[in-house]
Structure formats: structure tokens, C-alpha cells
């Protein structure tokens, strides 16, 4: 019954749009024409006929008038620009990669400092050296790849996004317990929906800090991202075709605080952790270019707090060539607070009708996992690769990350 109600509402909206366009066309047609010789001659020469309205054609209105109820539902799905409301959801999914980069840099195993007396393996650290050296610095580079799929309403293709990027960071030890760092990066995203394509260029800048006191680690970070996007929608039904394009600007912010307690001894370690996060997305309004189906999208803003509770494990194996191999695994439960629905207010440029379009809702609860492998090549160089994923009721995100790190 809920689906039937939604279909009825879509047909009603199409009928309202038809009525608005028809009224507008009638008003335009009834305006006196400047080249009509009868205009302004009332009462002169005996020719007092009113001006004859010139017909104003509307390909969109003509096509809508030929549709049945079922076809009108499909037409409304195209005309409403529903995928415009999904841009925030997809953008945040790609930007989360950068926050994961900062956390990965702080958590990354750095075991060559942790050998016990006599060369025996020491306790595995999940957040850097067991004792940070004042003045010691690190440079790291990460290559990122992320793919997300968001479920849409029945009958519509899933909305997909794919992001690739590069992030670089540098950090240094302030004393034996505090480490601070800066990062910057660039990413590109592709968005694809039902008759919808989008491109997004993003620039990222942020700062992070790590406080290590014995087994307790506090990780802090804040990141700002600037986004520049392009959209393309294709509308086609009953002989009517329209190609609509848009350009928009947006920005996003994310911040996190994570507390972990390192357990275990020898070559095996486990860390229960709790993470508090915040994310915000703000997009400027923009106007599509094209034909009668073009929309004007109002500014859009959404933000949420989140918590993640989980467990992270790691081990290390020392090899005869003085290199070491360190696999790691983590899993957690992420909970989102606040409004999870995504909506966009849009205006049909021809009719002037304004309506709210509902996008893909965010997942209230999701499972987050990570699996990685680090290879310490020497006392100063290491490389690593990691998989991270997030799975909820409405979305699935999978990412790969490669990292190189140098200490100096």
C-alpha cells in the first residue's frame, strides 16, 4: 500500500507540473504581439478585433499529455532530478577516505623501535613507536581507491560512486608522548545513477595529533575538503529528449577523536577502541542548463555525529634479513546520530513549481572492517597495503590503500 501511495503521489506531481506548464503557455500566448497590426488600434478604423493568440509549443507538455499513469511515474522519476539529492551522500563517502588516511598513519605499525633487550621482539604497537623520540619526523604517501554502491527505490538503478586519490602527510614528535602532523591531498570521483553522470574534483587539507601514554593512545584529527562538481542528466520519454548539465561547488568537514587501549605482549597485540566522529556537507545552489526539464537546485546542507566501537588486532614476524612483516585486522560497529534522510529542494525553471526530492538515506548502523599488511624494509622505510569496508542496509563501500613511509 505504501508503494501504491508513492506512485499516486508521483502521478499527482506530474499532473500539477502539466497544469503549471499549460497555464504558463496560455499566459504567454494571450499576451498582445508587438507585430500584430490590431494591437493599440481599438476604436480606430472600425477594426476592433482582439489580438489572436499565437500558439506556443511545448514539446515537454505535448509528450506528457500522451503518457498513461504508469509511464507518468517513470517520467516523474526523470524530471524530478532525484540523483541531485544523492550528491552529498556520495561526496561524504569519498571524503571519508582522507579521514581513514590520517587514522591509518597514526595506527600504522612501527615495530622496528619496539625490540626488546637482546633482540627479542617487543610489544607490537598499533599507533607508532612505544616511545616517541623528540624531533623524530615521518613522511608518508598514500594512494587511495574507493567504490560505493547505494540502493535506490525499486525500479531505479543503484547510485554508484568511485573515488581515486593521493594523500601526503608529515608528522613529528613534540616530546615522548605527543606527535603532530599535517596532510594534504587530491581526489577525483565519478558518480553514476539512473540517466545521471557526475564528476567531482576535491582538494583536502587537514591536521592530526597522537598522544601515546603507555598502552593508552588518543588520536585526533580535523579535515576540510573543497569540491568542484559537474552533473549531466538525460531525460527521454515519448519522443521528448533533453540533456541537462550543471556545475556546482561544495565543501565538507570531518573531525574525529579516537581512544584506544593496547593489550597483549610479545608479537601479538589487541586494541579495543572507541571513536567519536563528525561530518558536514554543504553545497551551493546551482542551475542546470538545457531545455524545458532544467531544474534550479537550492543549497543543501547535512551533518551528523557518529560513534564507532571496535577491536583492532596486529602481529609481527621478524625475518632473517632484518625486515619485519606485520598483518593487522579490525572490525567495529558504527552508529550515526541525527537526521539520516537526504533531501534537495529544486525548482522547475519553466513552470516555477518548487518541490522536495528525497535522496538515498544514510545507514543508521553499519559494520566497518579493515585488513592490512605492513612490511618494514629498514629502520627508516616501510610499505603497506590495506583494505577497508563499510556495509549497511542501504550502502556498501569498499576501498584499497597503498602506503609508503619514511622516518627521518
Coordinates of C-alpha atoms in Angstrom, one line a residue, residues 29-407:
X29 CA 0.1 33.0 -25.8
X30 CA -2.5 35.6 -24.7
X31 CA -0.1 38.5 -24.5
X32 CA -0.5 41.0 -27.3
X33 CA 2.0 40.5 -30.0
X34 CA 4.2 43.5 -30.9
X35 CA 3.9 42.9 -34.6
X36 CA 0.1 42.5 -34.6
X37 CA -1.5 45.4 -36.5
X38 CA -4.6 45.2 -34.4
X39 CA -2.8 46.0 -31.2
X40 CA -3.4 49.6 -29.9
X41 CA -6.0 50.3 -32.7
X42 CA -9.2 49.7 -30.7
X43 CA -11.9 52.2 -31.7
X44 CA -10.0 53.3 -34.8
X45 CA -10.9 52.5 -38.4
X46 CA -13.7 50.1 -37.3
X47 CA -11.2 47.3 -36.8
X48 CA -11.7 46.4 -33.2
X49 CA -11.0 42.6 -33.3
X50 CA -9.0 41.4 -30.2
X51 CA -5.5 40.1 -30.9
X52 CA -5.4 36.5 -32.0
X53 CA -3.1 34.5 -29.6
X54 CA -0.2 32.8 -31.3
X55 CA 0.2 29.2 -30.2
X56 CA 3.2 28.5 -28.1
X57 CA 4.5 25.0 -28.4
X58 CA 5.8 22.9 -25.5
X59 CA 7.5 19.7 -26.5
X60 CA 7.6 18.6 -22.8
X61 CA 3.9 19.3 -22.3
X62 CA 3.0 17.5 -25.6
X63 CA 5.0 14.4 -24.5
X64 CA 3.4 14.4 -21.0
X65 CA -0.1 14.5 -22.5
X66 CA 0.5 11.2 -24.3
X67 CA 1.5 9.3 -21.2
X68 CA -0.5 6.8 -19.2
X69 CA -0.4 6.6 -15.4
X70 CA 2.5 4.0 -15.3
X71 CA 4.5 6.0 -17.9
X72 CA 4.0 9.2 -15.9
X73 CA 5.6 7.6 -12.9
X74 CA 8.7 6.9 -14.9
X75 CA 8.6 10.4 -16.4
X76 CA 8.5 11.9 -12.9
X77 CA 11.5 9.9 -11.8
X78 CA 13.4 11.5 -14.7
X79 CA 12.0 15.1 -14.3
X80 CA 12.5 15.2 -10.5
X81 CA 16.3 15.0 -10.7
X82 CA 16.4 12.6 -7.7
X83 CA 20.1 11.9 -8.2
X84 CA 20.9 15.5 -7.5
X85 CA 19.8 14.8 -3.9
X86 CA 22.4 12.0 -3.7
X87 CA 25.5 14.1 -4.3
X88 CA 26.0 14.8 -0.6
X89 CA 25.8 11.2 0.4
X90 CA 28.3 10.2 -2.3
X91 CA 30.7 13.0 -1.7
X92 CA 31.0 12.2 2.0
X93 CA 31.6 8.6 1.2
X94 CA 34.6 9.6 -0.9
X95 CA 35.9 12.2 1.6
X96 CA 35.9 9.7 4.4
X97 CA 38.9 8.1 2.7
X98 CA 41.0 11.1 3.8
X99 CA 40.0 10.7 7.4
X100 CA 40.9 7.0 7.2
X101 CA 44.3 8.0 5.9
X102 CA 45.1 10.1 8.9
X103 CA 44.0 7.3 11.3
X104 CA 46.0 4.8 9.3
X105 CA 49.1 6.9 9.5
X106 CA 48.7 7.1 13.3
X107 CA 47.8 3.5 13.8
X108 CA 50.4 2.1 11.4
X109 CA 52.8 -0.4 12.9
X110 CA 56.3 1.0 13.6
X111 CA 57.8 -2.1 15.1
X112 CA 61.5 -1.6 14.5
X113 CA 61.6 0.7 17.6
X114 CA 60.0 -2.0 19.8
X115 CA 62.6 -4.7 20.0
X116 CA 63.2 -6.0 23.5
X117 CA 66.7 -6.2 25.0
X118 CA 68.8 -8.9 23.4
X119 CA 67.0 -8.5 20.0
X120 CA 63.8 -10.3 21.1
X121 CA 60.5 -8.9 19.7
X122 CA 58.9 -6.3 21.9
X123 CA 55.3 -5.5 22.3
X124 CA 53.5 -4.7 19.0
X125 CA 52.4 -1.1 18.8
X126 CA 49.2 -0.2 16.9
X127 CA 49.8 3.5 17.0
X128 CA 53.5 4.2 16.3
X129 CA 56.6 3.8 18.4
X130 CA 56.3 2.7 22.0
X131 CA 58.4 5.7 23.0
X132 CA 58.5 8.6 20.5
X133 CA 61.8 10.3 20.0
X134 CA 61.7 14.1 20.3
X135 CA 62.4 15.7 16.9
X136 CA 61.8 12.5 15.0
X137 CA 59.7 13.1 11.9
X138 CA 57.9 10.9 9.3
X139 CA 56.8 11.5 5.7
X140 CA 54.1 9.3 4.3
X141 CA 52.2 9.0 1.0
X142 CA 49.0 7.0 0.4
X143 CA 47.3 6.1 -2.8
X144 CA 43.5 5.6 -2.3
X145 CA 40.8 3.9 -4.2
X146 CA 37.2 3.6 -3.1
X147 CA 33.9 2.3 -4.6
X148 CA 30.5 2.7 -3.1
X149 CA 27.0 1.4 -4.1
X150 CA 23.8 3.0 -2.7
X151 CA 20.5 1.3 -3.1
X152 CA 17.7 3.3 -4.6
X153 CA 13.9 2.8 -4.8
X154 CA 12.6 -0.3 -6.7
X155 CA 12.9 0.1 -10.4
X156 CA 15.8 2.5 -10.2
X157 CA 19.5 1.7 -10.7
X158 CA 21.7 1.8 -7.7
X159 CA 23.7 5.1 -7.4
X160 CA 27.4 4.4 -7.6
X161 CA 30.5 6.4 -6.8
X162 CA 34.2 5.6 -7.4
X163 CA 37.0 7.7 -6.0
X164 CA 40.7 7.7 -6.6
X165 CA 43.2 10.0 -4.8
X166 CA 46.6 10.7 -3.4
X167 CA 47.2 11.9 0.2
X168 CA 50.6 13.1 1.6
X169 CA 51.4 13.8 5.2
X170 CA 54.2 14.7 7.5
X171 CA 54.3 14.4 11.3
X172 CA 56.9 14.9 14.0
X173 CA 57.3 14.1 17.7
X174 CA 56.8 17.1 20.0
X175 CA 58.1 15.1 23.0
X176 CA 58.0 11.5 24.3
X177 CA 54.2 11.4 24.2
X178 CA 52.8 13.8 21.6
X179 CA 53.1 13.6 17.8
X180 CA 51.5 16.2 15.5
X181 CA 51.0 16.1 11.7
X182 CA 49.7 17.9 8.6
X183 CA 48.2 16.3 5.5
X184 CA 47.0 17.4 2.0
X185 CA 45.6 15.5 -0.9
X186 CA 43.7 15.5 -4.2
X187 CA 40.9 13.1 -5.3
X188 CA 38.6 12.6 -8.2
X189 CA 35.2 10.9 -8.1
X190 CA 32.8 9.5 -10.7
X191 CA 29.1 9.4 -9.9
X192 CA 26.6 7.3 -11.9
X193 CA 22.8 6.9 -11.4
X194 CA 19.7 6.4 -13.5
X195 CA 20.3 8.5 -16.6
X196 CA 22.8 10.5 -14.4
X197 CA 26.5 11.1 -14.6
X198 CA 28.7 13.3 -12.4
X199 CA 32.4 14.2 -12.0
X200 CA 33.9 15.6 -8.8
X201 CA 37.3 17.1 -8.2
X202 CA 38.2 17.5 -4.5
X203 CA 41.1 19.1 -2.6
X204 CA 41.8 18.1 1.0
X205 CA 43.8 19.7 3.9
X206 CA 43.9 18.7 7.5
X207 CA 45.8 18.2 10.7
X208 CA 46.1 15.4 13.2
X209 CA 47.7 14.6 16.6
X210 CA 48.6 11.5 18.5
X211 CA 49.1 11.2 22.3
X212 CA 50.7 8.0 23.4
X213 CA 50.9 7.3 27.2
X214 CA 51.9 3.7 27.8
X215 CA 49.2 1.5 26.4
X216 CA 46.7 4.4 26.0
X217 CA 46.5 6.2 22.7
X218 CA 44.4 9.3 21.9
X219 CA 44.1 10.1 18.2
X220 CA 42.7 13.5 17.0
X221 CA 42.1 14.9 13.5
X222 CA 40.2 17.5 11.5
X223 CA 40.0 17.8 7.7
X224 CA 38.5 20.4 5.3
X225 CA 37.7 19.5 1.7
X226 CA 36.7 21.7 -1.2
X227 CA 34.7 20.1 -4.0
X228 CA 34.0 21.2 -7.6
X229 CA 31.4 19.1 -9.4
X230 CA 29.7 18.7 -12.8
X231 CA 26.4 16.8 -13.4
X232 CA 24.7 15.5 -16.5
X233 CA 21.1 14.2 -16.7
X234 CA 19.3 12.7 -19.6
X235 CA 15.5 12.9 -19.9
X236 CA 13.8 10.9 -22.6
X237 CA 10.2 9.7 -23.0
X238 CA 7.5 9.7 -25.7
X239 CA 9.8 11.5 -28.2
X240 CA 10.9 14.2 -25.8
X241 CA 14.7 14.4 -25.2
X242 CA 16.7 16.7 -23.0
X243 CA 20.3 16.8 -22.0
X244 CA 20.8 18.8 -18.8
X245 CA 24.1 19.9 -17.3
X246 CA 25.1 21.6 -14.1
X247 CA 28.2 23.0 -12.3
X248 CA 28.3 23.3 -8.5
X249 CA 30.6 24.0 -5.7
X250 CA 30.6 22.3 -2.2
X251 CA 32.7 21.8 0.8
X252 CA 32.9 19.3 3.6
X253 CA 34.4 18.9 7.0
X254 CA 35.2 15.9 9.2
X255 CA 36.7 15.6 12.7
X256 CA 37.4 12.7 14.9
X257 CA 38.7 11.7 18.3
X258 CA 39.6 8.1 19.0
X259 CA 40.7 6.4 22.2
X260 CA 42.4 3.0 22.2
X261 CA 44.0 0.8 24.8
X262 CA 46.8 -1.6 23.7
X263 CA 46.6 -5.1 25.1
X264 CA 48.8 -8.1 24.6
X265 CA 52.5 -8.8 24.7
X266 CA 55.3 -10.2 22.6
X267 CA 54.4 -10.4 18.9
X268 CA 50.6 -10.2 19.3
X269 CA 48.5 -7.2 20.3
X270 CA 44.9 -6.2 20.6
X271 CA 43.4 -2.8 21.0
X272 CA 39.7 -2.1 21.9
X273 CA 38.9 1.4 20.6
X274 CA 36.1 4.0 20.7
X275 CA 35.8 6.7 18.0
X276 CA 33.7 9.8 18.0
X277 CA 33.3 11.4 14.6
X278 CA 31.6 14.4 13.0
X279 CA 31.0 15.1 9.3
X280 CA 29.3 18.0 7.5
X281 CA 28.5 18.7 3.8
X282 CA 27.4 22.0 2.3
X283 CA 26.6 22.5 -1.4
X284 CA 25.9 25.8 -3.1
X285 CA 22.7 26.2 -5.2
X286 CA 23.1 25.8 -8.9
X287 CA 21.0 26.0 -12.1
X288 CA 21.0 23.4 -14.8
X289 CA 21.4 24.3 -18.4
X290 CA 19.3 22.6 -21.1
X291 CA 15.7 22.6 -22.2
X292 CA 12.3 22.6 -20.5
X293 CA 13.3 19.9 -18.0
X294 CA 16.1 22.0 -16.4
X295 CA 16.0 22.5 -12.7
X296 CA 17.3 25.0 -10.2
X297 CA 18.7 23.3 -7.1
X298 CA 18.8 25.2 -3.8
X299 CA 21.7 25.0 -1.5
X300 CA 22.0 21.7 0.5
X301 CA 23.5 21.1 3.9
X302 CA 23.7 18.0 6.1
X303 CA 25.7 16.9 9.1
X304 CA 25.9 14.0 11.5
X305 CA 27.8 12.8 14.6
X306 CA 28.8 9.1 14.7
X307 CA 30.4 6.7 17.1
X308 CA 32.4 3.5 16.3
X309 CA 33.2 0.8 18.8
X310 CA 35.5 -2.0 17.8
X311 CA 38.6 -4.1 18.2
X312 CA 41.9 -3.9 16.4
X313 CA 44.5 -6.8 16.4
X314 CA 48.0 -7.0 15.0
X315 CA 51.0 -9.3 15.0
X316 CA 54.6 -9.1 13.8
X317 CA 57.1 -11.6 12.3
X318 CA 60.8 -10.7 12.2
X319 CA 62.7 -12.1 9.3
X320 CA 66.4 -13.1 9.0
X321 CA 67.1 -10.1 6.7
X322 CA 66.2 -7.7 9.5
X323 CA 62.9 -6.9 7.8
X324 CA 59.6 -7.5 9.5
X325 CA 56.1 -8.3 8.3
X326 CA 53.0 -7.1 10.3
X327 CA 49.5 -8.1 9.4
X328 CA 46.6 -6.4 11.1
X329 CA 42.8 -6.7 11.3
X330 CA 40.0 -4.6 12.8
X331 CA 36.2 -4.7 13.0
X332 CA 33.7 -2.3 14.5
X333 CA 30.1 -1.1 14.8
X334 CA 29.3 2.4 13.6
X335 CA 26.2 4.3 14.7
X336 CA 25.0 7.5 13.1
X337 CA 23.1 10.2 15.1
X338 CA 20.7 12.9 13.8
X339 CA 18.7 13.0 10.6
X340 CA 19.8 10.4 8.0
X341 CA 17.5 11.4 5.2
X342 CA 18.9 13.4 2.3
X343 CA 16.6 15.9 0.5
X344 CA 17.1 18.6 -2.1
X345 CA 14.7 21.5 -2.8
X346 CA 14.5 22.1 -6.6
X347 CA 12.5 24.4 -8.8
X348 CA 11.3 23.6 -12.4
X349 CA 12.5 26.6 -14.3
X350 CA 9.7 26.7 -16.9
X351 CA 6.7 26.2 -14.6
X352 CA 8.3 27.7 -11.4
X353 CA 7.0 24.8 -9.3
X354 CA 9.2 24.0 -6.3
X355 CA 9.3 20.5 -4.8
X356 CA 11.5 18.5 -2.4
X357 CA 13.3 15.5 -3.8
X358 CA 14.3 12.7 -1.4
X359 CA 17.7 11.1 -2.0
X360 CA 19.3 8.0 -0.5
X361 CA 19.1 7.8 3.3
X362 CA 22.3 7.2 5.2
X363 CA 22.7 4.0 7.2
X364 CA 21.9 4.4 10.9
X365 CA 24.1 1.4 11.7
X366 CA 26.9 -0.2 9.7
X367 CA 29.8 -2.7 10.0
X368 CA 33.3 -1.3 9.4
X369 CA 36.2 -3.6 8.8
X370 CA 39.9 -3.2 7.9
X371 CA 42.6 -5.7 7.0
X372 CA 46.2 -4.7 6.2
X373 CA 49.8 -5.9 5.8
X374 CA 52.8 -3.7 6.5
X375 CA 56.4 -4.5 5.5
X376 CA 59.2 -2.7 7.4
X377 CA 62.0 -2.7 4.9
X378 CA 64.5 -1.0 7.2
X379 CA 64.7 1.2 10.3
X380 CA 63.5 4.1 8.1
X381 CA 61.4 2.8 5.3
X382 CA 58.2 0.8 5.2
X383 CA 55.4 0.0 2.8
X384 CA 51.9 -1.3 3.4
X385 CA 48.6 -2.2 1.8
X386 CA 45.1 -2.3 3.3
X387 CA 41.5 -3.0 2.6
X388 CA 38.7 -1.1 4.4
X389 CA 35.0 -1.6 4.0
X390 CA 31.7 -0.3 5.4
X391 CA 28.4 -2.3 5.0
X392 CA 25.0 -1.1 5.9
X393 CA 21.4 -1.7 4.9
X394 CA 21.4 0.9 2.1
X395 CA 25.0 1.0 1.0
X396 CA 28.3 -0.9 0.6
X397 CA 31.7 0.7 0.4
X398 CA 35.0 -1.0 -0.4
X399 CA 38.4 0.7 -0.5
X400 CA 42.0 -0.2 -1.1
X401 CA 45.0 1.8 0.2
X402 CA 48.7 1.6 -0.5
X403 CA 51.2 3.4 1.7
X404 CA 54.9 4.3 1.8
X405 CA 56.5 5.8 4.9
X406 CA 59.9 7.2 5.6
X407 CA 61.3 8.3 9.0

